[in-house]
Amino acid sequence: MVQFGQDGIARSIIAAIKAQIHSGAYRPGDRLPSSRAFAAEWGASRTTVTAAYNQLNAEGYLIIRQGARAIVAPGLERASGEVPIPTASPRNLSALARRLLAMPSPPEAQPARVADFRYGDLSGADFPVLAWRRASNKAILRRGARLRYGDPQGSLALRNALQTYLWRARGISCTPDQTVIVNGSQQGLDLCARLLLDPGDAFVIENPGYPLARNVFAAAGGIAAPVAVDADGLRTDLLPQAHLACVTPSHQFPLGGVLSATRRRSLLAWATATGAYIIEDDYDGEYRHDIAPIPPLQTLDAESVIYAGTFSKTLSPTLRLGYLVVPTSLRRAFCEAKRLTDRHAPTLEQDVLADLLASGAYERHVRSIRRKNAERRQVLLQALADHLGSRVTVAGADTGLHVVAWMNGITAEREPEIIAAARAAGIGLYPVSPLYDPGEPQPGNAGFILGYAGLDTEALRRGVAVLATVLAKHR
């Protein structure tokens, strides 16, 4: 218990700083706030803070030098058991929290020094810095006399600009009222889970498929109904009874199949018959290499399909802006859910995007990076052919920003061994097998998702050459 009085405050400061050091928040060599700044934050006298720092110095936690801020002493290792930090008892957690705690967390990989094939990364050199800066300056200068909360549905200027862009680029006919601006497509999926699923409801998910989609629906209490995919996308002949289906029809993630016209009609007929909604995740619809653009499902049935788009694959995944095109009947529910979740998406970034879309700068940028990524794709495919030849089978190369490389003659059980060896050689490698439902048949051969949009052509060539050397040692 925190005691009142300067001695009690000093003891509280000492205990708090020790806890921060033991937890790893402060590391050896890190500088602490000045005694003046710390005193202001804690409402203590500077003399009290100085006394606490001196005590920590005497105990070997801090190093104090005249005229400099105190630093954490070297050699202090994280020791989580020395200063216990209270945690909530499981009996105080909601069912949602317990489901989230039960979900596996993806491992955090260190950056690869030769080539990191992680999907979803974009090249920083491709970001339209000048266009973004000009639009940002205009948006800042246009700020009103008062700064206020925005529309939970999103900036009207951005929704108007999106309406015309989606019609030109994807053939979608919608009104600004049908569009909801979200913090990335992941929040869009979360809103769908909250509004369309009750605990125990079944949802269709592609197998293999996008794990964060599966997890967000499961977190809402939904029961996964995995449906297999093949070269033509989702196997609609296997669709079960469910409340919703989340699909990637324009470029199945991760295998790359494009949902055929026959299956599109079958999926929409299933939605009509069951009363289910379809969430169409068009995560990289701007990228077509060897095939013509595929019209979205939403263009065939605007009342059954919720279209989810994102700027993460064209501008930056750090931007965290996406959008939903929802049936008119669901508009109010999504707007209110967005208001309750986080009030609204960042308004400055929305204004910048609206300007980029309205001026044509965004589409010029998309055309530019489409050419660059087509070149990267060609370099990757050529390097795989040159270095691996018949030892690899490539899938999903016609669209998107990644390919899947199946390793002929190497079983999926050896994926961890190959990933570790590749990491040691400076290559970031990511397997396909974790994207399959654990209760369903797994792939026989080892397979890896090779994202190429974040690498230059030289890194792609070098990365495949090193990967080939690694694989030769692990056949």
XYZ file of C-alpha atoms in Angstrom:
475
model
C 0.000 0.000 0.000
C 1.320 3.458 -0.881
C 2.083 5.407 2.267
C 1.594 9.144 2.552
C 4.449 11.412 3.460
C 7.762 11.882 1.739
C 9.342 8.683 3.157
C 6.401 6.637 1.900
C 6.579 8.293 -1.519
C 10.320 7.603 -1.732
C 9.718 3.910 -0.963
C 6.966 3.807 -3.593
C 9.285 5.397 -6.182
C 12.038 2.888 -5.387
C 9.651 -0.066 -5.701
C 8.151 1.270 -8.935
C 11.533 1.782 -10.604
C 12.696 -1.679 -9.525
C 9.527 -3.181 -11.001
C 10.138 -1.365 -14.301
C 13.718 -2.639 -14.427
C 12.770 -6.219 -13.557
C 9.968 -6.257 -16.117
C 12.319 -5.076 -18.867
C 10.617 -1.698 -19.380
C 13.920 -0.077 -18.381
C 16.994 -1.871 -19.686
C 20.683 -1.547 -18.822
C 21.935 1.774 -20.157
C 18.472 3.385 -20.386
C 18.186 6.908 -18.978
C 15.589 7.708 -16.341
C 13.684 10.992 -16.260
C 15.427 13.854 -14.519
C 14.653 14.240 -10.825
C 12.716 17.410 -11.623
C 10.542 15.706 -14.267
C 9.974 12.638 -12.079
C 8.998 14.806 -9.128
C 6.440 16.667 -11.227
C 4.887 13.401 -12.440
C 4.654 11.877 -8.945
C 3.651 15.027 -7.108
C 6.707 14.635 -4.881
C 9.488 17.001 -3.963
C 12.671 16.922 -5.968
C 14.544 16.113 -2.742
C 12.441 12.961 -2.298
C 13.122 11.766 -5.846
C 16.842 12.480 -5.462
C 16.872 10.426 -2.255
C 15.136 7.534 -4.065
C 17.632 7.695 -6.942
C 20.533 7.722 -4.459
C 19.146 4.651 -2.703
C 18.824 2.803 -6.025
C 22.370 3.849 -6.838
C 23.563 2.413 -3.533
C 21.754 -0.875 -4.266
C 23.359 -1.139 -7.695
C 20.272 -0.451 -9.778
C 21.279 2.975 -11.067
C 24.418 4.860 -11.970
C 24.399 8.550 -11.096
C 26.843 11.070 -12.506
C 27.043 14.756 -11.736
C 25.101 16.832 -14.240
C 23.650 13.829 -16.097
C 20.457 11.835 -15.865
C 20.546 8.567 -13.934
C 20.942 5.435 -16.040
C 20.104 1.790 -15.361
C 23.212 -0.101 -14.285
C 24.698 -2.648 -16.715
C 24.396 -6.342 -15.982
C 20.861 -6.241 -14.617
C 18.910 -9.138 -16.125
C 15.153 -9.279 -16.349
C 13.927 -11.134 -13.281
C 10.173 -11.222 -13.361
C 9.852 -13.058 -10.055
C 11.672 -10.505 -7.883
C 8.955 -7.865 -7.974
C 5.559 -9.505 -8.395
C 3.116 -7.654 -10.600
C -0.541 -8.313 -9.775
C -2.505 -10.012 -12.531
C -6.225 -10.521 -12.911
C -7.575 -13.812 -11.666
C -9.114 -15.944 -14.452
C -12.456 -15.832 -12.596
C -12.606 -12.095 -13.337
C -12.205 -12.534 -17.084
C -14.997 -12.561 -19.636
C -15.576 -15.498 -21.943
C -14.092 -13.378 -24.754
C -10.901 -12.754 -22.778
C -10.552 -16.472 -22.043
C -10.968 -17.296 -25.734
C -8.317 -14.737 -26.647
C -5.882 -16.071 -24.066
C -6.337 -19.571 -25.462
C -5.374 -18.496 -28.980
C -1.730 -19.048 -29.988
C 0.327 -15.921 -30.514
C 2.501 -15.788 -33.644
C 6.227 -15.857 -32.907
C 8.092 -12.589 -33.297
C 10.862 -13.100 -35.821
C 13.957 -10.937 -36.008
C 14.566 -9.087 -39.295
C 16.337 -11.256 -41.871
C 19.658 -9.851 -43.039
C 19.563 -11.231 -46.621
C 15.879 -11.332 -47.601
C 12.656 -11.484 -45.626
C 9.834 -13.050 -47.640
C 7.158 -12.081 -45.127
C 3.855 -11.453 -46.838
C 2.210 -8.068 -46.280
C 5.387 -5.977 -46.231
C 5.730 -3.220 -48.819
C 8.841 -1.405 -49.965
C 9.316 1.889 -48.156
C 10.808 3.301 -51.366
C 7.433 2.844 -53.090
C 5.511 5.134 -50.749
C 4.366 8.324 -52.563
C 6.157 10.712 -50.249
C 5.763 13.903 -52.292
C 2.077 13.361 -53.088
C 1.346 12.473 -49.468
C 3.219 15.531 -48.210
C 1.347 17.879 -50.539
C -2.017 16.411 -49.577
C -1.081 16.505 -45.874
C -0.135 20.162 -46.040
C -3.431 20.992 -47.746
C -5.400 19.024 -45.150
C -3.655 20.781 -42.270
C -4.227 24.218 -43.763
C -7.923 23.415 -44.252
C -8.442 22.558 -40.584
C -11.410 24.326 -39.042
C -11.461 26.859 -36.249
C -12.504 24.054 -33.908
C -11.096 20.543 -33.712
C -13.945 18.143 -33.102
C -14.850 14.474 -33.276
C -15.640 13.225 -36.741
C -18.371 11.132 -38.312
C -18.106 7.501 -37.143
C -18.973 6.424 -40.668
C -15.950 8.301 -41.981
C -15.172 11.539 -43.776
C -17.829 12.367 -46.366
C -15.113 13.660 -48.704
C -13.310 10.312 -48.515
C -16.515 8.324 -48.950
C -17.436 10.408 -51.996
C -13.971 9.891 -53.481
C -14.137 6.162 -52.753
C -17.493 5.882 -54.490
C -16.081 7.049 -57.811
C -12.787 5.190 -57.368
C -14.479 1.849 -56.638
C -16.697 2.279 -59.682
C -13.694 2.987 -61.929
C -11.290 0.443 -60.450
C -13.520 -2.437 -59.335
C -16.883 -1.888 -61.020
C -18.666 -1.459 -57.679
C -21.787 0.672 -57.747
C -22.503 2.023 -54.271
C -23.458 5.212 -52.488
C -21.327 7.078 -49.938
C -23.917 6.062 -47.332
C -22.978 2.403 -47.838
C -19.300 3.010 -47.062
C -17.835 2.827 -43.559
C -14.205 3.873 -43.005
C -12.406 1.532 -40.601
C -8.969 1.215 -39.035
C -7.736 -1.353 -41.507
C -9.676 -4.296 -42.887
C -9.030 -6.175 -39.644
C -11.307 -3.789 -37.775
C -13.820 -4.261 -40.547
C -13.767 -8.007 -39.916
C -14.111 -7.380 -36.189
C -17.215 -5.237 -36.715
C -18.689 -7.982 -38.908
C -18.028 -10.531 -36.163
C -19.681 -8.352 -33.514
C -22.753 -7.610 -35.601
C -23.363 -10.820 -37.528
C -22.440 -13.599 -35.093
C -23.805 -14.731 -31.753
C -21.850 -17.225 -29.603
C -22.328 -20.684 -31.066
C -23.104 -19.493 -34.601
C -21.212 -21.227 -37.402
C -19.085 -19.289 -39.859
C -17.510 -20.526 -43.088
C -13.801 -19.908 -43.427
C -11.496 -20.973 -46.246
C -9.100 -23.834 -45.532
C -6.310 -22.853 -45.678
C -7.208 -19.264 -44.982
C -6.401 -15.988 -43.301
C -5.818 -16.766 -39.600
C -6.740 -13.314 -38.268
C -10.154 -13.592 -39.901
C -10.733 -17.001 -38.361
C -9.554 -15.792 -34.967
C -11.688 -12.654 -34.900
C -14.837 -14.664 -35.620
C -13.855 -17.283 -33.058
C -13.221 -14.535 -30.509
C -16.841 -13.465 -30.973
C -17.888 -17.000 -30.037
C -18.409 -18.272 -33.584
C -17.764 -21.892 -34.500
C -15.489 -22.345 -37.507
C -16.735 -24.434 -40.425
C -13.605 -24.780 -42.587
C -14.237 -25.394 -46.291
C -11.491 -26.631 -48.608
C -10.186 -24.624 -51.547
C -8.605 -25.641 -54.828
C -7.346 -23.901 -57.963
C -10.830 -22.435 -58.523
C -11.156 -21.095 -54.991
C -13.674 -22.111 -52.350
C -15.302 -25.540 -52.811
C -18.890 -24.300 -52.820
C -20.178 -27.868 -53.121
C -19.004 -28.367 -49.529
C -20.768 -25.352 -47.998
C -22.562 -26.172 -44.726
C -25.319 -24.308 -42.912
C -23.785 -21.141 -41.417
C -24.516 -17.532 -40.500
C -21.775 -16.001 -42.602
C -18.884 -16.845 -44.901
C -15.594 -14.980 -45.149
C -13.952 -15.463 -48.532
C -11.165 -14.070 -50.707
C -12.662 -14.717 -54.169
C -10.392 -12.493 -56.271
C -7.175 -14.037 -54.926
C -7.623 -16.798 -52.382
C -5.329 -16.359 -49.420
C -2.873 -18.007 -49.352
C -3.057 -20.408 -52.337
C -4.038 -17.810 -54.928
C -7.030 -19.424 -56.648
C -9.631 -17.186 -58.299
C -13.224 -18.139 -57.565
C -14.771 -19.336 -60.829
C -17.953 -17.841 -62.254
C -19.890 -21.043 -61.539
C -18.801 -21.069 -57.914
C -19.578 -17.370 -57.520
C -23.160 -18.028 -58.527
C -23.274 -21.067 -56.260
C -21.940 -19.089 -53.271
C -24.480 -16.321 -53.750
C -27.296 -18.848 -54.111
C -26.155 -20.447 -50.834
C -26.262 -17.053 -49.098
C -29.791 -16.410 -50.371
C -30.999 -19.862 -49.325
C -29.490 -19.759 -45.826
C -29.896 -16.047 -45.077
C -26.151 -15.794 -44.514
C -23.975 -12.799 -45.281
C -20.787 -13.067 -47.317
C -17.751 -11.018 -46.327
C -15.654 -10.419 -49.425
C -12.095 -9.651 -48.362
C -10.580 -8.016 -51.454
C -7.227 -7.490 -49.791
C -5.088 -7.113 -52.932
C -7.598 -6.640 -55.741
C -5.467 -3.939 -57.416
C -2.819 -6.444 -58.499
C -3.451 -8.475 -61.656
C -0.532 -9.810 -63.644
C -1.544 -12.458 -66.191
C -5.333 -12.279 -65.930
C -7.980 -9.610 -66.419
C -9.547 -7.945 -63.340
C -12.246 -10.077 -61.723
C -15.498 -8.257 -60.817
C -16.133 -8.436 -57.072
C -18.943 -10.573 -55.690
C -20.508 -7.377 -54.395
C -21.335 -6.333 -57.962
C -23.564 -9.418 -58.278
C -25.482 -9.136 -54.994
C -25.097 -5.930 -52.989
C -27.546 -7.071 -50.293
C -25.799 -10.340 -49.429
C -22.168 -9.210 -49.689
C -20.116 -6.975 -47.403
C -17.091 -5.775 -49.348
C -13.901 -5.150 -47.360
C -11.098 -3.117 -48.908
C -7.823 -1.766 -47.589
C -5.037 0.688 -48.353
C -2.486 -1.552 -46.639
C -1.410 -3.228 -49.894
C -1.195 -0.055 -51.958
C 0.070 2.641 -49.585
C 1.271 1.165 -46.305
C 0.185 -1.382 -43.680
C 1.170 1.219 -41.070
C -1.585 3.582 -42.260
C -4.351 1.402 -40.743
C -7.158 2.627 -42.942
C -9.651 0.481 -44.813
C -13.316 0.513 -45.692
C -16.448 -1.586 -45.845
C -19.191 -1.355 -48.440
C -22.229 -2.682 -46.571
C -25.817 -3.465 -47.570
C -28.066 -0.468 -47.011
C -29.995 -2.376 -44.343
C -26.844 -2.749 -42.228
C -25.515 0.798 -42.533
C -26.829 2.121 -39.224
C -25.715 -0.922 -37.259
C -22.158 -0.640 -38.593
C -22.016 3.109 -37.941
C -23.131 2.693 -34.334
C -20.719 -0.211 -33.786
C -17.898 1.924 -35.161
C -18.904 4.791 -32.850
C -18.826 2.485 -29.815
C -15.552 0.848 -30.802
C -13.293 3.858 -31.308
C -15.529 6.847 -32.194
C -14.082 7.275 -35.711
C -10.999 6.685 -37.851
C -8.242 9.365 -37.834
C -9.599 12.406 -39.650
C -6.340 13.909 -40.942
C -5.364 10.708 -42.749
C -8.876 10.464 -44.188
C -8.588 14.005 -45.547
C -5.226 13.182 -47.115
C -6.595 10.047 -48.759
C -9.634 11.920 -50.041
C -7.329 14.434 -51.726
C -5.152 11.697 -53.247
C -8.208 9.913 -54.643
C -9.933 13.053 -55.937
C -6.772 14.411 -57.606
C -5.915 11.137 -59.338
C -2.612 10.879 -57.450
C -3.679 7.638 -55.783
C -4.461 5.900 -59.066
C -1.187 7.110 -60.590
C 0.578 5.648 -57.570
C -1.286 2.332 -57.926
C -0.311 2.076 -61.593
C 3.306 2.757 -60.682
C 3.576 0.152 -57.935
C 1.619 -2.351 -60.026
C 4.422 -2.154 -62.610
C 7.115 -2.390 -59.944
C 5.533 -5.395 -58.275
C 4.999 -7.093 -61.627
C 8.752 -6.740 -62.174
C 9.486 -8.125 -58.697
C 7.157 -11.041 -59.341
C 8.880 -11.859 -62.637
C 12.305 -11.723 -61.005
C 11.147 -14.030 -58.200
C 9.619 -16.559 -60.593
C 12.740 -16.555 -62.756
C 14.994 -16.995 -59.727
C 12.900 -19.927 -58.479
C 13.117 -21.531 -61.917
C 16.868 -20.936 -62.178
C 17.827 -22.128 -58.695
C 15.193 -24.722 -57.831
C 13.747 -25.868 -61.144
C 11.627 -28.996 -60.771
C 12.222 -29.069 -57.021
C 9.557 -26.395 -56.556
C 5.955 -25.983 -57.709
C 4.701 -22.400 -57.680
C 1.026 -21.558 -57.074
C -0.968 -18.313 -57.000
C 1.378 -16.245 -59.155
C -1.230 -14.680 -61.469
C -2.458 -12.119 -58.951
C -1.508 -10.460 -55.685
C 1.798 -9.794 -53.946
C 2.932 -13.287 -53.011
C 3.346 -16.779 -54.381
C 3.241 -20.156 -52.663
C 6.266 -22.373 -53.254
C 5.629 -26.084 -52.683
C 8.854 -28.003 -52.082
C 8.696 -31.249 -54.025
C 10.160 -34.164 -52.125
C 10.270 -32.362 -48.762
C 7.512 -33.187 -46.292
C 5.593 -30.572 -44.343
C 6.912 -32.029 -41.069
C 10.327 -30.617 -41.967
C 9.130 -27.023 -42.266
C 10.406 -25.962 -38.797
C 13.844 -27.392 -39.559
C 14.051 -25.572 -42.896
C 12.748 -22.308 -41.435
C 15.390 -22.397 -38.698
C 18.176 -23.128 -41.179
C 16.943 -20.382 -43.495
C 16.808 -17.904 -40.607
C 20.408 -18.774 -39.698
C 21.372 -18.068 -43.314
C 19.606 -14.687 -43.243
C 16.330 -15.667 -44.933
C 12.868 -15.025 -43.472
C 10.637 -17.933 -44.466
C 6.966 -18.486 -43.580
C 5.098 -21.810 -43.871
C 1.668 -22.548 -45.320
C 0.752 -25.401 -42.966
C -0.265 -23.211 -39.943
C -2.965 -21.661 -42.142
C -4.780 -24.998 -42.413
C -7.443 -25.943 -39.893
C -5.807 -28.334 -37.407
C -8.757 -30.725 -37.641
C -8.585 -30.996 -41.428
C -6.112 -32.818 -43.739
C -2.744 -31.089 -43.876
C -0.533 -30.575 -46.945
C 1.916 -33.345 -47.737
C 4.785 -31.237 -49.039
C 6.445 -28.342 -47.289
C 5.093 -25.054 -48.589
C 6.169 -21.468 -48.037
C 4.489 -18.119 -48.707
C 6.953 -15.877 -50.514
C 5.966 -12.218 -50.334
C 7.917 -10.054 -52.746
C 6.487 -6.520 -52.502
C 8.855 -5.486 -49.709
C 12.072 -6.530 -51.506
C 14.059 -5.065 -54.365
C 14.980 -7.253 -57.316
C 18.550 -7.858 -56.135
C 17.360 -9.010 -52.716
C 14.906 -11.370 -54.403
C 17.619 -12.956 -56.530
C 20.033 -13.209 -53.624
C 17.341 -14.541 -51.293
C 16.283 -17.349 -53.627
C 19.918 -18.303 -54.251
C 20.575 -18.602 -50.501
C 17.295 -20.477 -50.012
C 18.311 -22.976 -52.691
C 21.569 -23.606 -50.854
C 19.669 -24.180 -47.591
C 17.241 -26.589 -49.239
C 20.071 -28.531 -50.889
C 21.445 -29.275 -47.426
C 18.082 -30.433 -46.079
C 16.777 -32.766 -48.752
